[in-house]
Amino acid sequence: MSGSSNPHKSPSSSSMSSTSSGPNSGAIKKREKRAVALYLKEEISKPERSKNVSDHLDYPLDPQRPIDDPDNIDSCKWIIAGGLTYEDFGKKVREYDNSVMCGLVWTANFVAYRCRTCGISPCMSICSDCFQAGNHEGHDYNMFRSHSGGACDCGDASVMRPEGFCSRHGNRSGSQAYPEAPAELMAMAKEMMPRLFLRFLYHLREEFELQVRESSSTFIWRAAEVETFLGLLQSLSDMGAAMRRVMAEALVDEEQYKKSTSGLNPESKEHRIYAVFLEQLNSHGLRYPLNFDKYKARKGMDQKLEYTTIIEELLFWVLRYEFPQQLVTFLLGLLPDDLYKESFAKAFVKHYSRVSVVLMEAKDRMTVANRFVHISVQLFSNENVAVFLTEHHNLLLTFILSLSNMMQSIQVASLLEDPDMKSNFHWVVNCDSEIMRDHCYWPVVSDLINVLSHRKIAHSFLRDPDLVTLWLDLLSSMQGMNLNTRELRQHVEFEPDSYYAAFSAELEMSASPMWSLLMHCQTPDTRQFILGTIQAIVVSLQDWFEAINFKDSMKPNPYQLTFHLPLHRYLAMFIMTAVKCHDADLASLLPEESLLKQIMMHPLQIQVCLAQIYAGMWVRNGIQIKGQAMTYIQCHFCYSLSDADLFLLQLCAIKLDPDYFVLTVLERFRIMDWLSYCPELASTSSLVDPDHKLAMVEGALSLFSALLGIQTYLGISESDLMRKEMAALLCMSDRQHSTLMDLMPEKTGVSGLAKELFEPTLKEVKLSGVKSSKNYKKTTSLWPPFKIDDNVHNSFRGIYKLVNCKAMHAFLFSVLHKALIKDKSVPESILYQTIHLLNLCLHFAPKTFPNRFMSKRITVKESIISVLLKLYTKLGGSSSYRPQQTSPSSKDSTSSHSEVLGGDGQFYIAAFLDRLYSASSNASRIIDETRRSLNMTKVKAGPSDIDKDSKRRKAWNRQQKLMAEFASKQKAFMESAMDDASDSEEGAPSASASAAETTKHTIKEYDCAICNQTTPSTGQRPVGLVIFLQASSVLGHRHQNDQEYSLNLSESQIQRHRYSSCGKVNKRKMDILLKHFEEKSVELSVNIGWEGGVMAQTCGHYLHLDCHRSYLESLRSQSQADVLAVNKREYWCPLCRQLSNSVIPMVPEESRTMLVKPVSSDPRQMVLDIAEMMVKRRIGRTSWLQEESSTSVVNHEKKKGGIAKVRGLHAIPPEALKADMAAIVDVVHDLLRKVQEEN
């Protein structure tokens, strides 16, 4: 036995790794290591240590030996335990665990809890043990599966409220306080801890030097080599706060680190390895963005790396090896110690500038991003740490420069307004880049949002004009990204999916920080922050307009669309906050009129293009353009995108001249020619097809209704807004509680208030719904019950100038008049929105109107009142409007029917006329005069001698209707008979009867499954039915009768049944014909469907033939892995994915006359028709050749049937064809001669 049990006797160093063998060698080794540990513990407690104590402590960590040697690891455990077993030592240390925080670290897919009631930071999370041990009854919490990992925040008062702490964590006092660990117990751990960390650093440097020497472009983390060693460190950390403090002191000890890096022998391997590390440190080790050099004079912004502690160098290796999981988990586990957290946070921010480069160059970006956030969220959720880093290390500037570096690396020239790039010098982010698609920016943005959740940091951000300018420059690079250009000629070949990245980027990088800033700017002391930011945004917008060369009075390109205008939305939301929270003067906040007109154009272009998309005008851009339109108004985006744009348009309508605003909207919707009564203007060319005019009119009406009715940002309270949103969701259908909560719009990045208001508002909505559930009138065609609500901030009441301007009144009159004279071509959706706007005009009518201006007079002989009275009669049949007296002070548009809250068109028109009738004596007088004049007109319209006889008047009206119908049928008959002038008199009665039965012709339209267009089949662009053709001989097995045979048939019955099939009969017929006639002649006289027929199957979908051709060409260019025989024209139906190989063209219905004269039932007439056909339509070789291409698929399937005897019809020689046709002509001539002789 080489060791000694006497602790006062110095054992030799070799005893730490004794090589004795035998059955008791393991026990001998254990006794030897324990003896050494006891000896060392005794020696270090003496005032003067022996010279060989340091050698004994260094021996198990000798750099010349492998770091994962299990014998060395075991020796370290014995030394740290001081003679105790490692397990007993751990239990004893845990008795002094006085940590106030849990600090449990977990990786991805770990199940944790988040309590919104207890949480201060939005990133707060706790483990299941702490959640179960705490009191969260009645709280708003959820259980989630961690995406990137995290740590338990139980006990951290800066992240969650103390009421949610479990009994084991939080500040303790009295009997709950733990005593400190005795110095004797932790003595060996303090001696060994610096040596453990330095040995780990040496290993990392050695691996790095080896890979540098091999000129490796990537640095590989060999996890297997350090797994055991890191496991030892992790087990020490798990012993509790007492051991974590020892480890923290070693990690931040500058003296120990300096001693390990200075005084090295220049000839030693340690010195060579360290020299390589220093050489690579600031050159190729970790690059940083060059835009940081501009700010290196600022505090904490010098990017030169010089390390003074172990933890600083460890952070270098964390980034260099792209955040290895085991090392990250170990470092995070020490964060509950305040001494370590402060030093770790400083070191982390010191390397933060390198993070953007690492994220862009990493192989597995998602994994690196998750592990990075795993670290940063633990640091920046703590307000004290975040504020310290912001004030002393320019944390906010570091974030913005890191994001700017990412965005600048992927910028491309903007094509907005100027596709030729002659005058546009604006650069915009490329949404197709991998950085955008992989959301590389997400970790940095997540950290920015996290720190902006702290009020003091948000104020620091807005207080610094340089930071605000840098941030707006970053947002400017997102202005106009993911630009869409409307396809006018053919469908896009490949639909882009970059819009996912664009919407995600604006929501995360623009909207979320905006809401975090505005949340902290609602108190009087933040007024200057808001006003200063508004001025900076206006300047940024002016710079952007100059960059894209968008000058005064210019209009956006009508064929371009971008949904991304973050600067516009920042301006809108900061103005909203200034007015709502600080009572700022709106007129002083809005820019000058010329600039405001420029600002208005691009949000208005989005509204116009939305109407075009819904009308099908962007259909050639594919389904993705509809996806963008739906995402724009989706509940998670609408507050930040669509509602912000609408509010900005409302601000423009408030300040700009209302007539200018209305006319600009109508001009951008391209409906001025439809509204005009001037023939010259109505006949001019327009960018909108006539088929889409009504959809654009409805879009303009919808926009005006939204501007006047949506009050999201017009000063209403949060509770009223919550109620409106909830009512809008529940009025369509019942919803589950969780579904309703998910569908509620949200201000991204801001939580708390919405959750607190949800439950009380839901109860209120449920009660009001029960009370009013029976106050509706059942009709055949209900109109939406628009409600007028003028509960807006006084500063925004100028929006109602729109309904009192001349342009709006002229617009509404034109729409109503067109609806009256164009019968049913104007849909009810246009009518009910027009009536709603008229109600708004009446509700917000001023007491006095300015003098009317004179313009070029066009005689219409109608007024809004007369048109409404006629529409009332038209919608209700023969009934006429009769006014009902209502209270002039009534504000409800349906006040004349107070017990009914809804109805059809007649109901709402009557309600408006009743309100107008009761508004003033002049109004009632004009309505009465108009009613009388219309009644007189109706009377004069009938015969003068039967004025007083109502029955005869109705008969006269019926007669007029029948005459008109007869004239219409006569016209249709004349059109169909134009080409039949040579018909005999006997055929005329039949044709007349056929014409009398003719009804209004409707051309059938088909939906193309590729381009999504709905068009008829025409000669210029035919439509085909998707079919699958395959060879089949099934017809050859059918029998002439359907007789069923029972079992036990006789032999003769079996033979008779076998030879009576269609195939056998036709085969015998073929054999007989071949005996008496030539083979070529036989081929013309038989039908081969019984042997080589074609079976057709269809899924019922249609394609344009040109779309089908392009589709096949695209399939040929793709690798189908032999699934499709594209060379045989096989393809998947684009809609249902059913296998197909051809299309059947649908016969065009372009002519209303019959293409072919119907076959006469009279044999004589039939012979005459055949003779005329033979003379006028000669059949030659070319007609067969023309059929060859269209029947290629069918003939291919016939050949697959395996018919050897029967050849294809198109292979007939011309001589045989001429002979057969001559014989047919002779027969027809004989029949014609006989008919003439009989006559």
Coordinates of N, CA and C in Angstrom, one line a residue, residues 257-341:
Y257 N -6.0 35.4 -12.8 CA -5.9 35.3 -14.3 C -4.6 35.9 -14.7
K258 N -4.2 37.0 -14.1 CA -2.9 37.7 -14.5 C -1.7 36.8 -14.2
K259 N -1.8 36.1 -13.1 CA -0.7 35.2 -12.7 C -0.6 34.0 -13.7
S260 N -1.7 33.6 -14.3 CA -1.7 32.4 -15.2 C -1.2 32.8 -16.6
T261 N -1.3 34.1 -16.9 CA -0.9 34.6 -18.3 C 0.4 35.3 -18.4
S262 N 1.0 35.6 -17.2 CA 2.3 36.4 -17.2 C 3.4 35.4 -16.6
G263 N 4.6 35.7 -17.0 CA 5.7 35.0 -16.5 C 5.8 33.6 -17.1
L264 N 5.2 33.4 -18.2 CA 5.3 32.1 -18.9 C 6.7 31.9 -19.6
N265 N 7.2 30.7 -19.6 CA 8.5 30.5 -20.2 C 8.3 30.6 -21.8
P266 N 9.1 31.5 -22.4 CA 8.9 31.7 -23.9 C 9.0 30.5 -24.7
E267 N 9.8 29.5 -24.2 CA 10.0 28.3 -24.9 C 8.9 27.2 -24.6
S268 N 8.1 27.5 -23.7 CA 7.1 26.5 -23.3 C 5.9 26.4 -24.3
K269 N 5.2 25.3 -24.2 CA 4.0 25.1 -25.0 C 2.9 26.0 -24.6
E270 N 2.8 26.3 -23.3 CA 1.8 27.1 -22.8 C 1.9 28.5 -23.3
H271 N 3.2 29.0 -23.4 CA 3.4 30.4 -24.0 C 3.0 30.4 -25.5
R272 N 3.4 29.4 -26.2 CA 3.1 29.4 -27.7 C 1.6 29.4 -27.9
I273 N 0.9 28.6 -27.1 CA -0.6 28.5 -27.3 C -1.2 29.8 -27.0
Y274 N -0.7 30.4 -25.9 CA -1.3 31.7 -25.5 C -1.0 32.8 -26.5
A275 N 0.1 32.8 -27.1 CA 0.5 33.8 -28.1 C -0.4 33.7 -29.3
V276 N -0.7 32.5 -29.7 CA -1.6 32.3 -30.9 C -3.0 32.8 -30.5
F277 N -3.4 32.6 -29.3 CA -4.7 33.1 -28.9 C -4.8 34.6 -28.9
L278 N -3.7 35.3 -28.4 CA -3.7 36.7 -28.4 C -3.7 37.3 -29.8
E279 N -2.9 36.6 -30.7 CA -2.8 37.0 -32.1 C -4.2 37.0 -32.8
Q280 N -4.9 35.9 -32.5 CA -6.2 35.8 -33.2 C -7.3 36.6 -32.5
L281 N -7.1 37.0 -31.3 CA -8.2 37.6 -30.5 C -8.8 38.8 -31.2
N282 N -8.0 39.7 -31.7 CA -8.5 41.0 -32.3 C -8.3 41.0 -33.8
S283 N -7.9 39.9 -34.4 CA -7.8 39.9 -35.8 C -8.8 39.0 -36.5
H284 N -8.7 37.7 -36.4 CA -9.6 36.8 -37.0 C -10.4 36.0 -36.0
G285 N -10.2 36.2 -34.7 CA -10.9 35.4 -33.7 C -12.4 35.7 -33.7
L286 N -12.8 36.9 -33.5 CA -14.2 37.3 -33.6 C -14.2 38.7 -34.2
R287 N -14.8 38.8 -35.4 CA -15.0 40.1 -36.1 C -16.2 40.9 -35.5
Y288 N -16.1 42.2 -35.6 CA -17.2 43.0 -35.1 C -17.6 44.0 -36.3
P289 N -18.8 44.5 -36.3 CA -19.3 45.4 -37.4 C -18.5 46.6 -37.4
L290 N -18.2 47.1 -38.7 CA -17.3 48.3 -38.8 C -18.0 49.5 -38.4
N291 N -19.4 49.5 -38.4 CA -20.1 50.8 -38.0 C -19.9 51.1 -36.5
F292 N -19.3 50.2 -35.7 CA -19.0 50.5 -34.3 C -17.8 51.4 -34.2
D293 N -16.9 51.5 -35.2 CA -15.7 52.3 -35.0 C -16.1 53.8 -34.9
K294 N -17.2 54.2 -35.5 CA -17.6 55.6 -35.5 C -17.9 56.1 -34.0
Y295 N -18.2 55.1 -33.2 CA -18.6 55.5 -31.8 C -17.6 54.9 -30.7
K296 N -16.4 54.6 -31.1 CA -15.5 54.0 -30.2 C -15.0 54.9 -29.1
A297 N -15.2 56.2 -29.3 CA -14.9 57.2 -28.2 C -15.9 57.2 -27.1
R298 N -17.1 56.7 -27.3 CA -18.1 56.7 -26.3 C -17.8 55.6 -25.2
K299 N -18.4 55.8 -24.1 CA -18.1 54.9 -22.9 C -18.6 53.5 -23.3
G300 N -17.6 52.5 -23.1 CA -17.9 51.1 -23.3 C -18.1 50.7 -24.7
M301 N -17.7 51.5 -25.7 CA -17.9 51.2 -27.1 C -16.6 50.8 -27.8
D302 N -15.4 50.8 -27.1 CA -14.2 50.4 -27.7 C -14.2 48.9 -27.9
Q303 N -14.0 48.5 -29.1 CA -14.2 47.1 -29.5 C -12.9 46.2 -29.3
K304 N -11.8 46.8 -28.9 CA -10.6 46.0 -28.7 C -10.8 45.1 -27.4
L305 N -10.5 43.8 -27.6 CA -10.7 42.9 -26.5 C -9.4 42.7 -25.7
E306 N -9.5 43.0 -24.4 CA -8.4 42.8 -23.5 C -9.0 42.2 -22.2
Y307 N -8.5 41.0 -21.9 CA -9.2 40.2 -20.8 C -8.4 40.3 -19.5
T308 N -9.2 40.5 -18.4 CA -8.5 40.5 -17.1 C -9.1 39.5 -16.2
T309 N -10.1 38.8 -16.5 CA -10.7 37.7 -15.7 C -11.0 36.5 -16.5
I310 N -11.2 35.4 -15.8 CA -11.5 34.1 -16.4 C -12.8 34.2 -17.1
I311 N -13.8 34.8 -16.5 CA -15.2 34.8 -17.1 C -15.2 35.6 -18.5
E312 N -14.3 36.6 -18.6 CA -14.3 37.4 -19.9 C -13.8 36.5 -21.0
E313 N -12.7 35.7 -20.7 CA -12.2 34.8 -21.8 C -13.2 33.7 -22.0
L314 N -13.9 33.2 -21.0 CA -14.9 32.2 -21.2 C -16.0 32.7 -22.2
L315 N -16.4 33.9 -22.1 CA -17.4 34.5 -23.0 C -16.8 34.5 -24.5
F316 N -15.5 34.7 -24.6 CA -14.9 34.6 -26.0 C -15.1 33.2 -26.6
W317 N -14.9 32.2 -25.7 CA -15.0 30.8 -26.3 C -16.4 30.5 -26.5
V318 N -17.3 31.0 -25.7 CA -18.8 30.8 -26.0 C -19.2 31.3 -27.3
L319 N -18.7 32.5 -27.7 CA -19.0 33.0 -29.1 C -18.3 32.3 -30.2
R320 N -17.0 32.0 -29.9 CA -16.1 31.4 -30.9 C -16.7 30.0 -31.3
Y321 N -17.2 29.2 -30.4 CA -17.7 27.9 -30.7 C -19.2 27.9 -30.8
E322 N -19.8 29.1 -31.0 CA -21.2 29.3 -31.3 C -22.1 28.7 -30.2
F323 N -21.9 29.1 -29.0 CA -22.7 28.8 -27.9 C -23.0 27.3 -27.6
P324 N -21.9 26.6 -27.2 CA -22.1 25.2 -26.9 C -23.1 25.0 -25.7
Q325 N -24.0 24.1 -25.8 CA -25.1 24.0 -24.9 C -24.6 23.7 -23.5
Q326 N -23.7 22.8 -23.3 CA -23.3 22.4 -21.9 C -22.6 23.6 -21.2
L327 N -21.8 24.3 -21.9 CA -21.0 25.4 -21.4 C -22.0 26.6 -21.0
V328 N -23.0 26.8 -21.9 CA -24.0 27.9 -21.7 C -24.8 27.5 -20.5
T329 N -25.2 26.3 -20.4 CA -26.0 25.9 -19.2 C -25.3 26.1 -17.9
F330 N -24.0 25.7 -17.9 CA -23.2 25.9 -16.7 C -23.0 27.3 -16.3
L331 N -22.7 28.2 -17.3 CA -22.6 29.6 -17.0 C -23.8 30.3 -16.5
L332 N -25.0 29.9 -17.0 CA -26.3 30.4 -16.6 C -26.6 30.0 -15.2
G333 N -26.2 28.8 -14.8 CA -26.5 28.3 -13.5 C -25.9 29.1 -12.4
L334 N -24.9 29.9 -12.7 CA -24.2 30.7 -11.7 C -24.8 32.1 -11.5
L335 N -25.8 32.4 -12.4 CA -26.4 33.8 -12.3 C -27.1 34.1 -11.0
P336 N -27.6 33.2 -10.2 CA -28.2 33.7 -9.0 C -27.2 34.4 -8.0
D337 N -25.9 34.2 -8.3 CA -24.9 34.9 -7.4 C -24.8 36.3 -8.0
D338 N -25.0 37.3 -7.2 CA -24.9 38.7 -7.7 C -23.5 39.1 -8.1
L339 N -22.5 38.7 -7.4 CA -21.1 39.0 -7.8 C -20.8 38.5 -9.2
Y340 N -21.2 37.3 -9.4 CA -21.0 36.7 -10.8 C -21.9 37.4 -11.8
K341 N -23.1 37.7 -11.5 CA -24.0 38.2 -12.5 C -23.5 39.6 -13.0

